[in-house]
CSV table of C-alpha atoms and ligand atoms in Angstrom, one decimal:
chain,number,residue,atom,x,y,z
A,1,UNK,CA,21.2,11.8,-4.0
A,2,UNK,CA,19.8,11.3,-0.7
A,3,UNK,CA,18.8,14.1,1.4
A,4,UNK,CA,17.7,13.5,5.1
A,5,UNK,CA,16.4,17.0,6.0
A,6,UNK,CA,13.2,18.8,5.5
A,7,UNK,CA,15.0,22.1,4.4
A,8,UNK,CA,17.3,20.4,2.1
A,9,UNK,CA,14.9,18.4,0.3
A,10,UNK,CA,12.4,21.5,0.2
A,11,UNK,CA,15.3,23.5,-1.5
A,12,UNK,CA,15.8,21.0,-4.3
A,13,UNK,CA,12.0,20.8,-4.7
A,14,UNK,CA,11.8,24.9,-4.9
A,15,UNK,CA,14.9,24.6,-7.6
A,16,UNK,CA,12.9,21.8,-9.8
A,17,UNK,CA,9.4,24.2,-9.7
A,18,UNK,CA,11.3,27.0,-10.9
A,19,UNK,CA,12.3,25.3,-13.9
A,20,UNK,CA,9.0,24.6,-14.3
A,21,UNK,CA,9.2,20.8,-13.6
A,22,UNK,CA,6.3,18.3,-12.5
A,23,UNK,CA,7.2,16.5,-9.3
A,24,UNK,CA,6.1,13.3,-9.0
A,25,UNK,CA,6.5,11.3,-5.3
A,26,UNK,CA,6.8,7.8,-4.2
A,27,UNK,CA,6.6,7.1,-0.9
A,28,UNK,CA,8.2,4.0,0.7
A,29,UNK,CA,9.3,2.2,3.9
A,30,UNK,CA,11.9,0.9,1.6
A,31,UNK,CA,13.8,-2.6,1.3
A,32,UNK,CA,12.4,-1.5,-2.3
A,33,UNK,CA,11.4,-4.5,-4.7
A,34,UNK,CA,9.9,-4.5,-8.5
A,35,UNK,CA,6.4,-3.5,-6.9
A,36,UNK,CA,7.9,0.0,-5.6
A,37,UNK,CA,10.2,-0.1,-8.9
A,38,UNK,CA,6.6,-0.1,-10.8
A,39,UNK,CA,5.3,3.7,-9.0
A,40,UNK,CA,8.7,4.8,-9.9
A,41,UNK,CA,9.0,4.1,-13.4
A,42,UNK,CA,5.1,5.1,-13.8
A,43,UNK,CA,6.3,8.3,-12.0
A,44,UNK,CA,9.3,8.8,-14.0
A,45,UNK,CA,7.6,8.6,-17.3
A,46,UNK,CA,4.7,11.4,-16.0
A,47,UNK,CA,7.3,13.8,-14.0
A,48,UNK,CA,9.8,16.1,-14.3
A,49,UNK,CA,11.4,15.4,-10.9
A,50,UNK,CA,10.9,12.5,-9.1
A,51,UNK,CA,11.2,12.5,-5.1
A,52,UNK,CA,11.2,9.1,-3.4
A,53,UNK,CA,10.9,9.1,0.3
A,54,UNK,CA,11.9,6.2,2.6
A,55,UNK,CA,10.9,6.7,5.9
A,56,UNK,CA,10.0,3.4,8.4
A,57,UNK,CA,7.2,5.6,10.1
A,58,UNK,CA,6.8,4.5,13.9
A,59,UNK,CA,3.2,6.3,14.5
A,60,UNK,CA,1.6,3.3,12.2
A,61,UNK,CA,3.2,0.1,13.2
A,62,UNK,CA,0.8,-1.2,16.1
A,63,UNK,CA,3.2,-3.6,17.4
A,64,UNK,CA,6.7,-2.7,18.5
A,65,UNK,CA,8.2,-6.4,17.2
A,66,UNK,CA,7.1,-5.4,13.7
A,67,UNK,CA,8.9,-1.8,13.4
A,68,UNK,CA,12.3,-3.5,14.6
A,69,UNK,CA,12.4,-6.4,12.2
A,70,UNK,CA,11.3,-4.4,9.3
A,71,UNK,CA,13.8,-5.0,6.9
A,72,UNK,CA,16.2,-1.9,6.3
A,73,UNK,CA,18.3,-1.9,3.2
A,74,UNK,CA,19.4,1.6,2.4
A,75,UNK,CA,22.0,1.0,-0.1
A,76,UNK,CA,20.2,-1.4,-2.2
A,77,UNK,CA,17.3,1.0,-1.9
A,78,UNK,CA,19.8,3.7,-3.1
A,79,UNK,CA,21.2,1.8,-5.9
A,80,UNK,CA,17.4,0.7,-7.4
A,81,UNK,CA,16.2,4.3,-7.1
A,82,UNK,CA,19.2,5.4,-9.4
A,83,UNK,CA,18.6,2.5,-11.5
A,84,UNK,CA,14.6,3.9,-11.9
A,85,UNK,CA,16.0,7.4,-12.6
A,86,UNK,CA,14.8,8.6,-9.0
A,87,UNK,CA,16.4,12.3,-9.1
A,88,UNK,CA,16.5,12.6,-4.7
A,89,UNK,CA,15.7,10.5,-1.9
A,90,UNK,CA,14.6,11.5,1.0
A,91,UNK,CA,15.5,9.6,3.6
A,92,UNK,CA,14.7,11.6,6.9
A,93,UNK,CA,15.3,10.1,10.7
A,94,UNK,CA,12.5,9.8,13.2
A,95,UNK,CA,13.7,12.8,15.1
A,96,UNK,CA,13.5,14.9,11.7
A,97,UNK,CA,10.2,14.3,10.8
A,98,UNK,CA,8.7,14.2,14.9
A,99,UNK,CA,11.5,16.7,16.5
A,100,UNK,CA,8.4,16.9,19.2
A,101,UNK,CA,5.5,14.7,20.0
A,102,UNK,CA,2.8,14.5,17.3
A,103,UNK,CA,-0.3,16.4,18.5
A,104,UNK,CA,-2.0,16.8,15.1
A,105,UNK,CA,-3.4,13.3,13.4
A,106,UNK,CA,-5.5,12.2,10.4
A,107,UNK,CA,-8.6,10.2,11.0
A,108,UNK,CA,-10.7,9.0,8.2
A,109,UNK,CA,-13.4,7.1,9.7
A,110,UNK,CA,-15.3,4.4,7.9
A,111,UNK,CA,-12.7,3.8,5.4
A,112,UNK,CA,-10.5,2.7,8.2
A,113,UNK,CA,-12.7,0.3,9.9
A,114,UNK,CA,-13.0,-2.7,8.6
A,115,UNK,CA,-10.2,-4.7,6.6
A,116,UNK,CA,-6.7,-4.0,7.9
A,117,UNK,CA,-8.3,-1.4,10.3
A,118,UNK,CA,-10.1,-3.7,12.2
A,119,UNK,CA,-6.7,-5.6,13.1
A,120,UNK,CA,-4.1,-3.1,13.4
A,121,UNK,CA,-5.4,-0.1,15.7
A,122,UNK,CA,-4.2,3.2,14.7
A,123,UNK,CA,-2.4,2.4,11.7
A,124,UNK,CA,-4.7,4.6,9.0
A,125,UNK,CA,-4.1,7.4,11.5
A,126,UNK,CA,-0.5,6.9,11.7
A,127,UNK,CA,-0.2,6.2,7.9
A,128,UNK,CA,-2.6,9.4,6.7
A,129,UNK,CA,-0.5,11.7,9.0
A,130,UNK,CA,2.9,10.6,7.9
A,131,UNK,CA,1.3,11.2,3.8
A,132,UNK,CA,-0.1,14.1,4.4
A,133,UNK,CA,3.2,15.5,6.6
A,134,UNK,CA,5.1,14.0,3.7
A,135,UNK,CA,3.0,15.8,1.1
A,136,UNK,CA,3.6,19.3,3.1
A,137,UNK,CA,7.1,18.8,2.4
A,138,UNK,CA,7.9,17.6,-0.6
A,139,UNK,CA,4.4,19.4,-2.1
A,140,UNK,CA,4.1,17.1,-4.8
A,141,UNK,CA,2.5,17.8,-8.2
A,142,UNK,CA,1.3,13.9,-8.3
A,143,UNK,CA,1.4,10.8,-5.5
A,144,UNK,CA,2.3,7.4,-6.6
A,145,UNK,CA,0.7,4.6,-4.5
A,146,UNK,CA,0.3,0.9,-4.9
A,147,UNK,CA,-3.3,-0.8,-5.4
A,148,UNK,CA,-1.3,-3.9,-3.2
A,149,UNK,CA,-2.4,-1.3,-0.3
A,150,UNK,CA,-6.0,-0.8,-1.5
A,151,UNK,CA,-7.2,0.4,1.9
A,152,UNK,CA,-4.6,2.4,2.0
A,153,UNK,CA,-4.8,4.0,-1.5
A,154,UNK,CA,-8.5,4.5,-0.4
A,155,UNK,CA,-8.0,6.4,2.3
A,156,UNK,CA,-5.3,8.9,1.5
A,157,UNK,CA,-7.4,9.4,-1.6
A,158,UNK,CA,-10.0,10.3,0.5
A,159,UNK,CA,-7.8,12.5,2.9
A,160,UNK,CA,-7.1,14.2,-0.2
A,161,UNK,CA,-10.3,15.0,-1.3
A,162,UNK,CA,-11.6,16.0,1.9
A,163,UNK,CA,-8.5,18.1,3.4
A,164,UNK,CA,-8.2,19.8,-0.6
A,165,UNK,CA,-4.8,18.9,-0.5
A,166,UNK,CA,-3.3,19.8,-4.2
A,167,UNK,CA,-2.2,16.6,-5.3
A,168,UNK,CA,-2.9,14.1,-8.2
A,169,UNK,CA,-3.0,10.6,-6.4
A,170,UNK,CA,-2.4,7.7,-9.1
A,171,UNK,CA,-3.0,4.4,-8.7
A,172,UNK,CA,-0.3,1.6,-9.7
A,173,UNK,CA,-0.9,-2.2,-10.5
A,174,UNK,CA,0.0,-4.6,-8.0
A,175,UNK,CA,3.2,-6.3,-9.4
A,176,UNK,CA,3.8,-10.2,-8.4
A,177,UNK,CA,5.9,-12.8,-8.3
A,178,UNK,CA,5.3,-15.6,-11.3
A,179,UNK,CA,3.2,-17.7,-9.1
A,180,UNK,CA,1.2,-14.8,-8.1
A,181,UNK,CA,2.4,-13.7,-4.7
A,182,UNK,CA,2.5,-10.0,-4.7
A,183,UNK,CA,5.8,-8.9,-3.9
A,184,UNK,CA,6.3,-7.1,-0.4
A,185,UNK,CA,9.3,-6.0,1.6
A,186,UNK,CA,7.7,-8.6,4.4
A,187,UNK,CA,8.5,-11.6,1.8
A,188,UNK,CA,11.9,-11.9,3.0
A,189,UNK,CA,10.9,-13.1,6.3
A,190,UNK,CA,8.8,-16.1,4.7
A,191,UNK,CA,10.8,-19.2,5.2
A,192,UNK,CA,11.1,-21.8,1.9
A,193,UNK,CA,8.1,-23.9,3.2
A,194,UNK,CA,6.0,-20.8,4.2
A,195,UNK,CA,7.5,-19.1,0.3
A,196,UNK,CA,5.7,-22.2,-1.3
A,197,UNK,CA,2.3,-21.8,0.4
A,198,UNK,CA,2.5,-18.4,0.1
A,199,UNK,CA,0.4,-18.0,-3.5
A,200,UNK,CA,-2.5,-19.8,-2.1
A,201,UNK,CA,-3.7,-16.5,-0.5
A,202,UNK,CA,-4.0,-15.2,-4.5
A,203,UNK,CA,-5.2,-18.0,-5.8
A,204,UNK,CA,-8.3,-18.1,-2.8
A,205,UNK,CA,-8.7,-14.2,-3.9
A,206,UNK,CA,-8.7,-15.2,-7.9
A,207,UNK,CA,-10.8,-18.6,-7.0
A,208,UNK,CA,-13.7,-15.9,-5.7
A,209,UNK,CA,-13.1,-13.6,-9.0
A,210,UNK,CA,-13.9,-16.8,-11.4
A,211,UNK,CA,-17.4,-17.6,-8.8
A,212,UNK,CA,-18.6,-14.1,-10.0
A,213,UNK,CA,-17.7,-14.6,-13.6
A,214,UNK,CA,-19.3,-17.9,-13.3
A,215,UNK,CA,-22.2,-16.2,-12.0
A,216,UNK,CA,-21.7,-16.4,-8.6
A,217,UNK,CA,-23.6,-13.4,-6.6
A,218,UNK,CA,-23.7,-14.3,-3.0
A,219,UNK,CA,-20.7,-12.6,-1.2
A,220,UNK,CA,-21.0,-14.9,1.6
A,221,UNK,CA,-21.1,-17.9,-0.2
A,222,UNK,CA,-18.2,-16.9,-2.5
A,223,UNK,CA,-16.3,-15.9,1.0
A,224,UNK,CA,-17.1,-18.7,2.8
A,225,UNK,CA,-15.8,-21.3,-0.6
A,226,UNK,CA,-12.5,-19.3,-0.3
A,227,UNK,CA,-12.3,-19.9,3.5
A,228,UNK,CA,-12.8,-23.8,2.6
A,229,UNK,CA,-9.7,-23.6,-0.3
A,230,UNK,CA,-7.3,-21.9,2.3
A,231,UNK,CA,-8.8,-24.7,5.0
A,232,UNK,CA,-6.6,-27.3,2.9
A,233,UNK,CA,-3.1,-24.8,4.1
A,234,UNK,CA,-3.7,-24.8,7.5
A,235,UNK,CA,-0.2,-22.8,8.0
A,236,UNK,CA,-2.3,-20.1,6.5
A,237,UNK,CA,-4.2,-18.1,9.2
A,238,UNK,CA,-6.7,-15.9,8.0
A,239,UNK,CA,-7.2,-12.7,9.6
A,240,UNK,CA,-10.0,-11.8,7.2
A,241,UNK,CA,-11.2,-12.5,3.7
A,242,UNK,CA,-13.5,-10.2,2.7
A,243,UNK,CA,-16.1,-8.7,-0.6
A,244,UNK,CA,-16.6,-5.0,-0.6
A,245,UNK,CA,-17.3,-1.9,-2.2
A,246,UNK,CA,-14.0,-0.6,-4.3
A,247,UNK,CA,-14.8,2.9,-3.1
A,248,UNK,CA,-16.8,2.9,0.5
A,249,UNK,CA,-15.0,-0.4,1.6
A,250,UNK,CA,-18.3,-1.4,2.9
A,251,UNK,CA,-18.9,-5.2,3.0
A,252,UNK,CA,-21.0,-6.7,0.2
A,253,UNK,CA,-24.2,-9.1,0.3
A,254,UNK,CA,-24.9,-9.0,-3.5
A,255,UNK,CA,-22.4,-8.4,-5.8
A,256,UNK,CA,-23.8,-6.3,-8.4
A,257,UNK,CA,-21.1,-4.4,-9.8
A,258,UNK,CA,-17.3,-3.6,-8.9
A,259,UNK,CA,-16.1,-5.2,-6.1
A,260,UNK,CA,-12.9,-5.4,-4.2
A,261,UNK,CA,-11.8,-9.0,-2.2
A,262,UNK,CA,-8.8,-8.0,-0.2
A,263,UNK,CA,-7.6,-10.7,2.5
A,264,UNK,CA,-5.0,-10.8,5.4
A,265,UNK,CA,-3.4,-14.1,6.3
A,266,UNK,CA,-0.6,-15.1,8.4
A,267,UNK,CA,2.1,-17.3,7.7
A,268,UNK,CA,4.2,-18.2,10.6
A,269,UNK,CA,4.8,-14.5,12.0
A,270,UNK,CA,4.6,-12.9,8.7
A,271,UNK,CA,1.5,-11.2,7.5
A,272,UNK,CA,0.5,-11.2,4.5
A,273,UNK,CA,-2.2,-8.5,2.6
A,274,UNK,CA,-3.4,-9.0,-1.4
A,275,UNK,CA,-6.7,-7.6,-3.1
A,276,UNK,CA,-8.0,-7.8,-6.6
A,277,UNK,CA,-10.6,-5.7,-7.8
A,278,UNK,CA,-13.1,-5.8,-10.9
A,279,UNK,CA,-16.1,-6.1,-12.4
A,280,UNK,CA,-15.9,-9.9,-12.4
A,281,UNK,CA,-19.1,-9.9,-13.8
A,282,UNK,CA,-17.9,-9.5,-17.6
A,283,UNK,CA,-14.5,-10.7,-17.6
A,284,UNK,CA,-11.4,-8.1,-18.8
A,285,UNK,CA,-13.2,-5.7,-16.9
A,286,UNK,CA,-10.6,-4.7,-14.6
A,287,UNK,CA,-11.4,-1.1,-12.3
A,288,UNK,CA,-9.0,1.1,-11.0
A,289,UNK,CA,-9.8,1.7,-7.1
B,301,AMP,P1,5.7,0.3,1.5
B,301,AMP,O1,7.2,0.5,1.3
B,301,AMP,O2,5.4,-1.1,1.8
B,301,AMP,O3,5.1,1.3,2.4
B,301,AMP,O4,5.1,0.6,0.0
B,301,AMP,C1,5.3,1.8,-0.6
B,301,AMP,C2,4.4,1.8,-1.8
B,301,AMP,O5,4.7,0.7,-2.7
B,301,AMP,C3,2.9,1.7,-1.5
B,301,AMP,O6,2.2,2.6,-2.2
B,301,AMP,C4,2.6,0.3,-1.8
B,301,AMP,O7,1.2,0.1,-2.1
B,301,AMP,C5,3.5,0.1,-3.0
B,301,AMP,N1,3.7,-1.3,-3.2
B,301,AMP,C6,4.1,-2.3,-2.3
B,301,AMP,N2,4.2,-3.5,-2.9
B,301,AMP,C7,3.7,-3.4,-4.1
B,301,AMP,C8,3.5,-4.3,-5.2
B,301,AMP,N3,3.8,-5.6,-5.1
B,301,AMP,N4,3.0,-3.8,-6.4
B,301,AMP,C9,2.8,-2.5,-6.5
B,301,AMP,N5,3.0,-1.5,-5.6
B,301,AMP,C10,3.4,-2.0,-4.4
């Protein structure tokens, strides 16, 4: 069922908490793939009720160009969220969710600037505000949220714990493609060349795992060997490639422990975002950030 207002969508919520039901939420931009399938079916198995939202949120898109070729495909959406046992979607317009100009943001400083912060100006404000907005109307028990958005997941975690809002925020696996790229709604502007040079930017972030379990411990030096594998695609543009700390985002000199290597890259006019995080140092060690 999709629901586009506020008062609808909170009645349905109200009805589900009186039968005592936990609700879970995924929120989306939709085009929905396997990687927003994954939060849903994690969701489903852990909730009662399960609200998806799908909202293309203009306060966090920096560049106009962007928010109008986002890809929009609301009855596939609506056919993979009854295929995932979604129980409503709420799929509000921009006018429903800012019937006035927005006066009241979100900033969470540090977290937001380095990483995608440093290249996309305002969009950790725009994305914390539309969550925690979100999370005042559907009032979630728990929060689904992809670790392909690490920076992200990081900071509404953070916005959570510092605002006490009551909600459980879980983190799900990135989900990928066989050849490693992680799947993204922005795939589908990659053309068949750019699709083929595409898993590099994994295979530069899994290159700089294997340095540390080799026993690599200079983050620039492991940066700088990634840098020259991604020199031999020069379609790839790197925006930044980058060792930090899982939890404070902070760059990293010496890796002694977790560590998170996120990286941006372009591909023709498509970006492109992917992190793995671990404890390289002892392989299988995987952390949840
Ligand atoms: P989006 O629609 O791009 O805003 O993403 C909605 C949610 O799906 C976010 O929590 C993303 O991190 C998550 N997500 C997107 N791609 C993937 C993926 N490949 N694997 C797992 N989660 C993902």
């Amino acid at each position: 069922m999709i629901i586009p207002t506020i008062t609808a969508l909170r009645q349905q919520v109200r009805e589900a908490k009186q039968k005592g039901l936990i609700v879970g939420f995924v929120p989306t931009m939709g085009a929905l793939h396997a990687g927003h399938r994954q939060l849903m079916e994690t969701a489903r198995r852990e909730c009662g009720f399960l609200v998806v939202s799908i909202f293309v949120n203009p306060l966090q898109f920096d560049r106009a160009d962007d928010l109008a070729r986002y890809p929009r495909t609301l009855d596939a959406d609506r056919a993979l969220c009854a295929s995932a046992g979604v129980d409503v979607i709420f799929a509000p317009t921009a006018n429903e969710l800012y019937p006035e100009e927005q006066k009241t943001f979100v900033d969470v400083p540090d977290l937001t600037e380095n990483l995608c912060g440093a290249f996309r100006p305002g969009h950790f404000r725009g994305v914390a505000t539309v969550v925690l907005k979100l999370f005042g109307i559907v009032q979630p028990d728990r929060a689904y949220f992809g670790q392909k958005d690490a920076q992200q997941l990081a900071v509404i975690d953070r916005m959570v714990r510092d605002l006490n809002v009551p909600v459980e925020i879980v983190p799900v696996p990135t989900i990928r493609e066989p050849d490693g790229l992680a799947l993204s709604s922005r795939n589908k502007h990659l053309s068949p060349a750019e699709r083929q040079t595409a898993p590099a930017l994994y295979r530069a972030l899994s290159l700089a795992a294997e340095q540390i379990a080799s026993g690599e411990r200079s983050a620039p030096l492991i940066r700088e060997n990634a840098l020259r594998f991604l020199c031999h695609h020069p379609e790839i543009r790197v925006e930044y490639f980058e060792l930090v700390d899982p939890l404070t985002l902070q760059p990293l000199v010496e890796i002694s422990g977790p560590v998170l290597i996120a990286a941006a890259a372009w591909l023709g006019s498509t970006r492109l975002i992917d992190n793995i995080a671990g404890d390289f140092r002892s392989p299988n060690r995987t952390i949840t950030v």
